[in-house]
Amino acid sequence: MFDFKRLIKKYSKEPAYILRETAGYYDWEQGGMWVPGGEKEIEIEGAVVPLSNEDLQFDEGGTYTIEDRKLYCYEEIDKGEKIKHKGKIYTVMEKKDYSDFTEGLRIYFLKKAGD
């Protein structure tokens, strides 16, 4: 199997972040005060690249544009989760498992979120 980790490191010039929602909770040390949930940025190592001409066609996730991206990484990310890269927010539309080539490698198709 080929190890894509070096390639991913080479092409991950800017960090990418998973934007995960955190649940609210009661802070019992503060008398049971409710603390609302929020959004947490989790930095991941991955290569975010433009889509190829072949990718810019109708696929499971819908029609893609030149604003959309692919993310190559070893992280488990769910469809619908948000990714932040270079100040832009993307939604994970599709996930492809490439474990046949290297264990744990995944490719995610990202749709740019509206402004």
PDB file of C-alpha atoms in Angstrom:
ATOM      1  CA  MET A   1       0.000   0.000   0.000  1.00  0.00           C
ATOM      2  CA  PHE A   2       1.125   3.521  -0.748  1.00  0.00           C
ATOM      3  CA  ASP A   3       1.519   5.948   2.155  1.00  0.00           C
ATOM      4  CA  PHE A   4      -0.213   9.209   1.209  1.00  0.00           C
ATOM      5  CA  LYS A   5       0.708  10.952   4.477  1.00  0.00           C
ATOM      6  CA  ARG A   6       3.791  12.611   2.959  1.00  0.00           C
ATOM      7  CA  LEU A   7       1.775  13.838  -0.031  1.00  0.00           C
ATOM      8  CA  ILE A   8      -0.961  15.191   2.236  1.00  0.00           C
ATOM      9  CA  LYS A   9       1.635  16.981   4.375  1.00  0.00           C
ATOM     10  CA  LYS A  10       3.215  18.461   1.226  1.00  0.00           C
ATOM     11  CA  TYR A  11      -0.098  19.869  -0.062  1.00  0.00           C
ATOM     12  CA  SER A  12      -1.568  21.006   3.243  1.00  0.00           C
ATOM     13  CA  LYS A  13      -0.191  24.542   3.056  1.00  0.00           C
ATOM     14  CA  GLU A  14      -3.014  26.087   5.114  1.00  0.00           C
ATOM     15  CA  PRO A  15      -4.647  24.317   8.070  1.00  0.00           C
ATOM     16  CA  ALA A  16      -8.177  22.975   7.758  1.00  0.00           C
ATOM     17  CA  TYR A  17     -10.642  22.798  10.629  1.00  0.00           C
ATOM     18  CA  ILE A  18     -13.710  20.708  11.350  1.00  0.00           C
ATOM     19  CA  LEU A  19     -16.398  22.950  12.842  1.00  0.00           C
ATOM     20  CA  ARG A  20     -18.142  20.740  15.408  1.00  0.00           C
ATOM     21  CA  GLU A  21     -21.144  21.704  17.459  1.00  0.00           C
ATOM     22  CA  THR A  22     -20.683  21.220  21.183  1.00  0.00           C
ATOM     23  CA  ALA A  23     -23.581  20.374  23.459  1.00  0.00           C
ATOM     24  CA  GLY A  24     -24.766  22.703  26.191  1.00  0.00           C
ATOM     25  CA  TYR A  25     -24.383  21.648  29.804  1.00  0.00           C
ATOM     26  CA  TYR A  26     -25.184  22.618  33.369  1.00  0.00           C
ATOM     27  CA  ASP A  27     -22.175  24.020  35.230  1.00  0.00           C
ATOM     28  CA  TRP A  28     -22.750  22.656  38.722  1.00  0.00           C
ATOM     29  CA  GLU A  29     -19.713  24.512  40.067  1.00  0.00           C
ATOM     30  CA  GLN A  30     -21.563  27.736  39.188  1.00  0.00           C
ATOM     31  CA  GLY A  31     -24.804  26.736  40.902  1.00  0.00           C
ATOM     32  CA  GLY A  32     -26.207  24.704  38.007  1.00  0.00           C
ATOM     33  CA  MET A  33     -26.107  27.577  35.525  1.00  0.00           C
ATOM     34  CA  TRP A  34     -26.856  26.511  31.928  1.00  0.00           C
ATOM     35  CA  VAL A  35     -23.942  26.992  29.538  1.00  0.00           C
ATOM     36  CA  PRO A  36     -25.144  26.902  25.916  1.00  0.00           C
ATOM     37  CA  GLY A  37     -23.362  24.814  23.325  1.00  0.00           C
ATOM     38  CA  GLY A  38     -21.239  26.383  20.650  1.00  0.00           C
ATOM     39  CA  GLU A  39     -18.962  25.656  17.779  1.00  0.00           C
ATOM     40  CA  LYS A  40     -15.490  24.192  18.258  1.00  0.00           C
ATOM     41  CA  GLU A  41     -12.720  24.348  15.640  1.00  0.00           C
ATOM     42  CA  ILE A  42     -10.701  21.135  15.456  1.00  0.00           C
ATOM     43  CA  GLU A  43      -7.537  21.428  13.372  1.00  0.00           C
ATOM     44  CA  ILE A  44      -6.910  18.512  11.040  1.00  0.00           C
ATOM     45  CA  GLU A  45      -4.066  17.578   8.743  1.00  0.00           C
ATOM     46  CA  GLY A  46      -5.413  17.357   5.243  1.00  0.00           C
ATOM     47  CA  ALA A  47      -4.890  18.607   1.726  1.00  0.00           C
ATOM     48  CA  VAL A  48      -7.687  20.820   0.388  1.00  0.00           C
ATOM     49  CA  VAL A  49      -7.466  20.985  -3.404  1.00  0.00           C
ATOM     50  CA  PRO A  50      -9.604  22.314  -6.272  1.00  0.00           C
ATOM     51  CA  LEU A  51     -11.892  19.904  -8.084  1.00  0.00           C
ATOM     52  CA  SER A  52     -10.788  18.470 -11.410  1.00  0.00           C
ATOM     53  CA  ASN A  53     -12.875  18.958 -14.551  1.00  0.00           C
ATOM     54  CA  GLU A  54     -14.142  15.410 -14.090  1.00  0.00           C
ATOM     55  CA  ASP A  55     -15.295  16.255 -10.559  1.00  0.00           C
ATOM     56  CA  LEU A  56     -17.190  19.325 -11.788  1.00  0.00           C
ATOM     57  CA  GLN A  57     -20.045  17.213 -13.073  1.00  0.00           C
ATOM     58  CA  PHE A  58     -23.232  15.995 -11.497  1.00  0.00           C
ATOM     59  CA  ASP A  59     -22.476  13.401  -8.844  1.00  0.00           C
ATOM     60  CA  GLU A  60     -24.113  11.997  -5.697  1.00  0.00           C
ATOM     61  CA  GLY A  61     -23.596  15.299  -3.896  1.00  0.00           C
ATOM     62  CA  GLY A  62     -25.093  17.377  -6.709  1.00  0.00           C
ATOM     63  CA  THR A  63     -23.536  19.771  -9.169  1.00  0.00           C
ATOM     64  CA  TYR A  64     -20.185  21.216  -8.165  1.00  0.00           C
ATOM     65  CA  THR A  65     -18.613  24.562  -9.077  1.00  0.00           C
ATOM     66  CA  ILE A  66     -15.072  25.927  -9.211  1.00  0.00           C
ATOM     67  CA  GLU A  67     -15.651  27.271  -5.663  1.00  0.00           C
ATOM     68  CA  ASP A  68     -15.944  23.726  -4.280  1.00  0.00           C
ATOM     69  CA  ARG A  69     -13.036  21.592  -3.083  1.00  0.00           C
ATOM     70  CA  LYS A  70     -11.796  18.075  -2.247  1.00  0.00           C
ATOM     71  CA  LEU A  71     -10.226  17.213   1.093  1.00  0.00           C
ATOM     72  CA  TYR A  72      -7.742  14.334   1.357  1.00  0.00           C
ATOM     73  CA  CYS A  73      -7.206  13.257   4.967  1.00  0.00           C
ATOM     74  CA  TYR A  74      -7.212  10.415   7.468  1.00  0.00           C
ATOM     75  CA  GLU A  75      -9.906  11.916   9.719  1.00  0.00           C
ATOM     76  CA  GLU A  76     -13.433  10.544  10.054  1.00  0.00           C
ATOM     77  CA  ILE A  77     -15.839  13.338   9.084  1.00  0.00           C
ATOM     78  CA  ASP A  78     -19.589  12.968   8.635  1.00  0.00           C
ATOM     79  CA  LYS A  79     -21.640  14.205   5.693  1.00  0.00           C
ATOM     80  CA  GLY A  80     -23.117  17.590   6.495  1.00  0.00           C
ATOM     81  CA  GLU A  81     -20.280  18.643   8.810  1.00  0.00           C
ATOM     82  CA  LYS A  82     -18.605  21.980   8.173  1.00  0.00           C
ATOM     83  CA  ILE A  83     -14.960  22.481   7.209  1.00  0.00           C
ATOM     84  CA  LYS A  84     -13.124  25.800   7.443  1.00  0.00           C
ATOM     85  CA  HIS A  85     -10.174  26.458   5.147  1.00  0.00           C
ATOM     86  CA  LYS A  86      -8.553  29.798   4.273  1.00  0.00           C
ATOM     87  CA  GLY A  87     -11.414  31.631   5.956  1.00  0.00           C
ATOM     88  CA  LYS A  88     -14.072  29.923   3.819  1.00  0.00           C
ATOM     89  CA  ILE A  89     -16.680  27.491   5.103  1.00  0.00           C
ATOM     90  CA  TYR A  90     -17.534  24.290   3.227  1.00  0.00           C
ATOM     91  CA  THR A  91     -20.095  21.546   3.793  1.00  0.00           C
ATOM     92  CA  VAL A  92     -19.112  17.884   3.408  1.00  0.00           C
ATOM     93  CA  MET A  93     -21.326  16.526   0.623  1.00  0.00           C
ATOM     94  CA  GLU A  94     -19.716  13.168  -0.110  1.00  0.00           C
ATOM     95  CA  LYS A  95     -17.219  10.829   1.459  1.00  0.00           C
ATOM     96  CA  LYS A  96     -15.174   8.255  -0.424  1.00  0.00           C
ATOM     97  CA  ASP A  97     -13.191   5.599   1.372  1.00  0.00           C
ATOM     98  CA  TYR A  98      -9.815   4.943  -0.240  1.00  0.00           C
ATOM     99  CA  SER A  99      -8.659   2.260   2.220  1.00  0.00           C
ATOM    100  CA  ASP A 100      -7.909  -0.020  -0.731  1.00  0.00           C
ATOM    101  CA  PHE A 101      -4.956   2.259  -1.518  1.00  0.00           C
ATOM    102  CA  THR A 102      -3.853   3.091   2.016  1.00  0.00           C
ATOM    103  CA  GLU A 103      -5.457   2.355   5.351  1.00  0.00           C
ATOM    104  CA  GLY A 104      -7.711   5.133   6.605  1.00  0.00           C
ATOM    105  CA  LEU A 105      -7.413   7.502   3.634  1.00  0.00           C
ATOM    106  CA  ARG A 106     -10.640   9.337   2.853  1.00  0.00           C
ATOM    107  CA  ILE A 107     -11.568  11.884   0.212  1.00  0.00           C
ATOM    108  CA  TYR A 108     -14.341  14.347   0.964  1.00  0.00           C
ATOM    109  CA  PHE A 109     -16.154  16.534  -1.553  1.00  0.00           C
ATOM    110  CA  LEU A 110     -16.770  19.973  -0.073  1.00  0.00           C
ATOM    111  CA  LYS A 111     -19.441  22.436  -1.240  1.00  0.00           C
ATOM    112  CA  LYS A 112     -18.729  26.087  -0.477  1.00  0.00           C
ATOM    113  CA  ALA A 113     -21.291  27.429   1.958  1.00  0.00           C
ATOM    114  CA  GLY A 114     -23.294  30.509   0.942  1.00  0.00           C
ATOM    115  CA  ASP A 115     -21.939  33.920   1.911  1.00  0.00           C
TER     116      ASP A 115
END
